[in-house]
C-alpha positions as a Markdown table, in Angstrom:
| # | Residue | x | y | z |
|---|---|---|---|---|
| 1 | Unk | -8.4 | 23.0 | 10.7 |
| 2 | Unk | -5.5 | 22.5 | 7.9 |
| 3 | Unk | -6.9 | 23.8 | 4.4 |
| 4 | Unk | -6.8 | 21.4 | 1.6 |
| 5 | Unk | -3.7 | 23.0 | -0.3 |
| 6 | Unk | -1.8 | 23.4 | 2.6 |
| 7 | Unk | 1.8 | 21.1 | 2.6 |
| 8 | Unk | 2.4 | 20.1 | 5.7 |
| 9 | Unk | 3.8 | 16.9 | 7.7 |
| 10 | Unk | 2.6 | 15.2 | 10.4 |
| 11 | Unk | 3.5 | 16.5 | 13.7 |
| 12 | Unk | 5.4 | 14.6 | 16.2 |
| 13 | Unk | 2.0 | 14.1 | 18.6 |
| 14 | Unk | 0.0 | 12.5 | 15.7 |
| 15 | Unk | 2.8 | 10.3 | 15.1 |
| 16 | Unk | 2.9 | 9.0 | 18.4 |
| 17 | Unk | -0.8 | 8.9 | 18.1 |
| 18 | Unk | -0.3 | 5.8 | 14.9 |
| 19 | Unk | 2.4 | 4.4 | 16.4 |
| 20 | Unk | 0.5 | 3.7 | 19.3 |
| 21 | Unk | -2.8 | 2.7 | 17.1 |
| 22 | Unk | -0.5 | 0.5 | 15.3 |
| 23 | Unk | 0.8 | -1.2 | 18.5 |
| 24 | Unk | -3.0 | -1.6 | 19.8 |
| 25 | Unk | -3.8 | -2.9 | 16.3 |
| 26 | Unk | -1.1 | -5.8 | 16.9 |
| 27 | Unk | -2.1 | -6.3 | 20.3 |
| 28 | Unk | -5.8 | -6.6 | 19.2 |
| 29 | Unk | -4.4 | -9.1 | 16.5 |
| 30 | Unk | -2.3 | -11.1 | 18.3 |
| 31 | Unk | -5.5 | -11.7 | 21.2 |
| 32 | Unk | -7.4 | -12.6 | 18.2 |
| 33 | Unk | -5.6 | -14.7 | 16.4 |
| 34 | Unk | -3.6 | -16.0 | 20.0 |
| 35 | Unk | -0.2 | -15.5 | 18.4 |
| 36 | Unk | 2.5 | -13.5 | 19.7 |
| 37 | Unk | 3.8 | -10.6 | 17.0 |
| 38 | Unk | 6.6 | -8.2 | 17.4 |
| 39 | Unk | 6.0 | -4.2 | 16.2 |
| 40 | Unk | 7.9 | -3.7 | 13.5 |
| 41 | Unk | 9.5 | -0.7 | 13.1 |
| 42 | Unk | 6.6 | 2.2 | 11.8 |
| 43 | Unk | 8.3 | 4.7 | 9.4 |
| 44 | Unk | 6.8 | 7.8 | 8.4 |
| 45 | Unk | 9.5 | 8.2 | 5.0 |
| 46 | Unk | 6.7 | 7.1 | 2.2 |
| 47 | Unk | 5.7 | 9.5 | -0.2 |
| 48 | Unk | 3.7 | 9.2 | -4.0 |
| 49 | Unk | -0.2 | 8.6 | -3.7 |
| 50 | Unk | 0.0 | 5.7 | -1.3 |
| 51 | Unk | -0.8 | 6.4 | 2.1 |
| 52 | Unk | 0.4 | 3.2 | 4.0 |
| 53 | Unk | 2.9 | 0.7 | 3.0 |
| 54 | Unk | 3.6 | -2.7 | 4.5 |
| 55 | Unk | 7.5 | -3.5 | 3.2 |
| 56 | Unk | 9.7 | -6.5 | 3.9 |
| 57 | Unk | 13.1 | -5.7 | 2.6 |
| 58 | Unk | 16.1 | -7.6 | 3.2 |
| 59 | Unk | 14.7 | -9.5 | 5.5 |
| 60 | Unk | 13.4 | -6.9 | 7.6 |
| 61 | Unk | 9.9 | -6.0 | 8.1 |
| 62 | Unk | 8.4 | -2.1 | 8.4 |
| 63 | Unk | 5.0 | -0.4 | 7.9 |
| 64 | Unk | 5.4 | 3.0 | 6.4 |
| 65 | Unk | 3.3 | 5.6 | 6.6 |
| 66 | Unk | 2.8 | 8.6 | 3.9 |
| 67 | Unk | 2.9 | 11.6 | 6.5 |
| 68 | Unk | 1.6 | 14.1 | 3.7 |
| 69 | Unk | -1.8 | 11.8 | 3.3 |
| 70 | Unk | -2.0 | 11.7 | 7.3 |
| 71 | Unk | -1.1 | 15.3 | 8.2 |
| 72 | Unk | -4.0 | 16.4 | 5.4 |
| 73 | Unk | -6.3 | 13.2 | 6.1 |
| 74 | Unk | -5.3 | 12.1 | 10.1 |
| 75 | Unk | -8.7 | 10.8 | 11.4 |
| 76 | Unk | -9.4 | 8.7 | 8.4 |
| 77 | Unk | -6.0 | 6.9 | 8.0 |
| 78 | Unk | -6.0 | 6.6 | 12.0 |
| 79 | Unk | -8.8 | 4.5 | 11.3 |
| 80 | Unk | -8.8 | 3.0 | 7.4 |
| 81 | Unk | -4.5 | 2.9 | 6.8 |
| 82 | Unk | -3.3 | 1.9 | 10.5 |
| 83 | Unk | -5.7 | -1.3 | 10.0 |
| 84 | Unk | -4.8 | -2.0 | 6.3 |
| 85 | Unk | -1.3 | -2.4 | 6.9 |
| 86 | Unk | -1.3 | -4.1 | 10.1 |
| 87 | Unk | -3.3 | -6.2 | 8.6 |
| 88 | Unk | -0.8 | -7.1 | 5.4 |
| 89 | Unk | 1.7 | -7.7 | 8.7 |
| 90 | Unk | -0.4 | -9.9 | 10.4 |
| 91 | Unk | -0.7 | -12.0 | 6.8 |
| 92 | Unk | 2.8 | -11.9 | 6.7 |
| 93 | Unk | 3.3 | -13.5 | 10.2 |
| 94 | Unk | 0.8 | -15.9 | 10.1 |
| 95 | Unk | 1.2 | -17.1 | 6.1 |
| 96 | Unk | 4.1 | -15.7 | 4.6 |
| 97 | Unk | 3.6 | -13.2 | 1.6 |
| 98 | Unk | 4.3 | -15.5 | -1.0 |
| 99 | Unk | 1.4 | -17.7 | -0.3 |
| 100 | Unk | -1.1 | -15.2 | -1.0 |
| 101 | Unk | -2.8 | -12.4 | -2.4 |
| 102 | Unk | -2.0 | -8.8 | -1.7 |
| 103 | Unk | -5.7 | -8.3 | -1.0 |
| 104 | Unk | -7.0 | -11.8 | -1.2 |
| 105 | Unk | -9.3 | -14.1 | 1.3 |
| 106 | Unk | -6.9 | -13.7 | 4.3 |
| 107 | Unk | -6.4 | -10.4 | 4.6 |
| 108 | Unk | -9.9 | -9.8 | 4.0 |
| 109 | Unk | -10.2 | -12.0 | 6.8 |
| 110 | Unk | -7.5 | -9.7 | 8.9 |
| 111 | Unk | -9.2 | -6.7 | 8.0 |
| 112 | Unk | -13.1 | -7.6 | 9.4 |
| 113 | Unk | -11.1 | -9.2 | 12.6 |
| 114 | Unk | -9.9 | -6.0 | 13.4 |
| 115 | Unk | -13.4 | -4.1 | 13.1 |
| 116 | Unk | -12.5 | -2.5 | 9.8 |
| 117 | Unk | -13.8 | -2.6 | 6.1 |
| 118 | Unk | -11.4 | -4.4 | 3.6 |
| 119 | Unk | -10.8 | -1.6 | 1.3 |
| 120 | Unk | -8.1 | -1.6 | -0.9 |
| 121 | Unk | -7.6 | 1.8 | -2.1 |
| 122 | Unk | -8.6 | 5.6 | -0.7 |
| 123 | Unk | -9.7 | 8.6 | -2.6 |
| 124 | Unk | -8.0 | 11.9 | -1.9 |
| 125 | Unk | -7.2 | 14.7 | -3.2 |
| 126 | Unk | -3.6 | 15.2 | -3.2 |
| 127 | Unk | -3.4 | 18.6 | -4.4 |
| 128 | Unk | -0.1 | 20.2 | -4.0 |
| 129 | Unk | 1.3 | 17.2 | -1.6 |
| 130 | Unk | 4.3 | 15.3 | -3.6 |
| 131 | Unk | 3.7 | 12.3 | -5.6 |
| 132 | Unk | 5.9 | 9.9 | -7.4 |
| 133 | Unk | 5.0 | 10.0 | -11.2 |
| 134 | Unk | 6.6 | 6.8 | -12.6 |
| 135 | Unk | 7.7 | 6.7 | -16.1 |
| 136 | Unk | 5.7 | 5.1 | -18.6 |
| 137 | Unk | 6.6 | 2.8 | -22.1 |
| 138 | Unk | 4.4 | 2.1 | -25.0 |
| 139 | Unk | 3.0 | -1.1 | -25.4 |
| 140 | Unk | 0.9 | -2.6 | -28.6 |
| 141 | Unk | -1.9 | -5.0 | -29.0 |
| 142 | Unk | -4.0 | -5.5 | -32.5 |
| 143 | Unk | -6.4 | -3.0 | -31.0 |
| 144 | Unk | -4.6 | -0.2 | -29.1 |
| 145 | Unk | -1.5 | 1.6 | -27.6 |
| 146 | Unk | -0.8 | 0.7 | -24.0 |
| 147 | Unk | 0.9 | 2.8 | -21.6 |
| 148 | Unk | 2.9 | 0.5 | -18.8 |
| 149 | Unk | 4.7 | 1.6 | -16.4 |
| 150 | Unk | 8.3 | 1.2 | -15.3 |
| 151 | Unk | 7.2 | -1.6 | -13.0 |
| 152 | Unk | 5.2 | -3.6 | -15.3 |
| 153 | Unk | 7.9 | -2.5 | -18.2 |
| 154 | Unk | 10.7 | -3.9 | -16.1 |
| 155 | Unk | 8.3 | -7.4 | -15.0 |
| 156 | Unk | 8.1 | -8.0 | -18.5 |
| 157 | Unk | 11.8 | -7.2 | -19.7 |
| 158 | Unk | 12.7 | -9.8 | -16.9 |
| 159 | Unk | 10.8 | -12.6 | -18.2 |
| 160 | Unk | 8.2 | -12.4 | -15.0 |
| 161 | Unk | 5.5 | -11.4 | -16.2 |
| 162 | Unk | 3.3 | -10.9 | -19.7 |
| 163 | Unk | 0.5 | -8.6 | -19.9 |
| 164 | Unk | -2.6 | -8.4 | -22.4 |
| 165 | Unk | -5.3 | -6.4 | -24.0 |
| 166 | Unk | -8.8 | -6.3 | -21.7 |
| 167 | Unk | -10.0 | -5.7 | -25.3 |
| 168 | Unk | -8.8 | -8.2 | -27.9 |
| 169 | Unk | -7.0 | -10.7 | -25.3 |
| 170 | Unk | -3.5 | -10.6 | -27.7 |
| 171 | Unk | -0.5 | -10.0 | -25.8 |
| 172 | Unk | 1.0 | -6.6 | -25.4 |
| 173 | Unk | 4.6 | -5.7 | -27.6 |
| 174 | Unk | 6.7 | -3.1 | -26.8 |
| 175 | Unk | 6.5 | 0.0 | -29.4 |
| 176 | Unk | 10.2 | 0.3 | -29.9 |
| 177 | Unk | 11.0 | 4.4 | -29.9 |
C-alpha cells in the first residue's frame, strides 16, 4: 500500500490496466448505443487537480489521464474517471460538444448507461502531488471583491463571456492594479 504523501506515477501495468478499461468502456458504449467508435488515443500527460480530461484539440480527440491522482487513488478512478471521460467521448461522438452541456442531460444519460454514477467532481487529497495554481485578477461588484481566474479573466477580456455577483446580481468590473 502507497502512503498518502508519497509522489509517485502510475506504473506501466496500471496503465495498461485503464487503457484497457477505457477500451471495454467504448466497447460497452458502442453495444449500447449500437454505434461504432474508434479509441482515441489515452494519454497519461495531465496534471493540476483534475484527474481525467476528455480534449479535442485541433481536430483531434484524446482522454487524458492525471497519473498522480491514479497512482495515489487507482481503484476509484478505474471505476469513477475511466467512465467520466468515456462518457464526455461518447457525447462527443454521438452530439458534438457544442450542442451540449459539459455535464448536462446526455452525459448524464452516458454515465448511468455505462453502470456508473454521474458525478462531476472527486474529493482527494492531493497532498504533495503537483497541481496547476492559475493566476487570479480582481473583479468588483457594489457588494464585494471577486477573484477570477485567468480563464474567466481572459473569457471576459475577449468579449465571450460576462460574469456577476451571486449576491447583488450587478455585473463584475475589473479592479485595475
Amino acid at each position: 500500500m502507497m502512503s498518502a504523501m508519497s509522489l509517485e506515477l502510475i506504473n506501466t501495468p496500471q496503465q495498461a490496466q485503464v487503457r484497457q478499461a477505457t477500451q471495454d468502456c467504448i466497447v460497452r458504449a458502442a453495444s449500447l448505443f449500437e454505434r461504432k467508435f474508434f479509441m482515441p488515443p489515452v494519454q497519461f500527460d495531465l496534471s493540476g487537480r483534475a484527474a481525467g480530461q476528455y480534449r479535442v484539440l485541433r481536430g483531434e480527440a484524446a482522454i487524458r489521464y492525471n497519473p498522480w491522482i491514479f497512482a495515489r487513488y487507482f481503484e476509484d478512478n478505474l471505476n469513477e474517471t475511466v467512465p467520466h471521460e468515456v462518457a464526455h467521448f461518447v457525447v462527443d461522438q454521438l452530439w458534438g460538444l457544442r450542442r451540449v452541456r459539459a455535464h448536462g442531460a446526455e452525459w448524464r444519460s452516458v454515465m448511468r448507461a455505462l453502470g456508473a454514477e454521474p458525478h462531476v467532481t472527486a474529493r482527494y487529497d492531493l497532498t504533495g502531488l503537483p497541481v496547476r495554481r492559475q493566476r487570479r485578477f480582481p473583479y468588483r461588484c457594489a457588494c464585494q471583491t471577486h477573484q477570477l481566474t485567468s480563464c474567466r479573466h481572459n473569457r471576459v477580456q475577449r468579449g465571450e463571456a460576462r460574469y456577476h455577483c451571486r449576491q447583488c446580481g450587478e455585473a463584475l468590473v475589473r479592479e485595475e492594479p
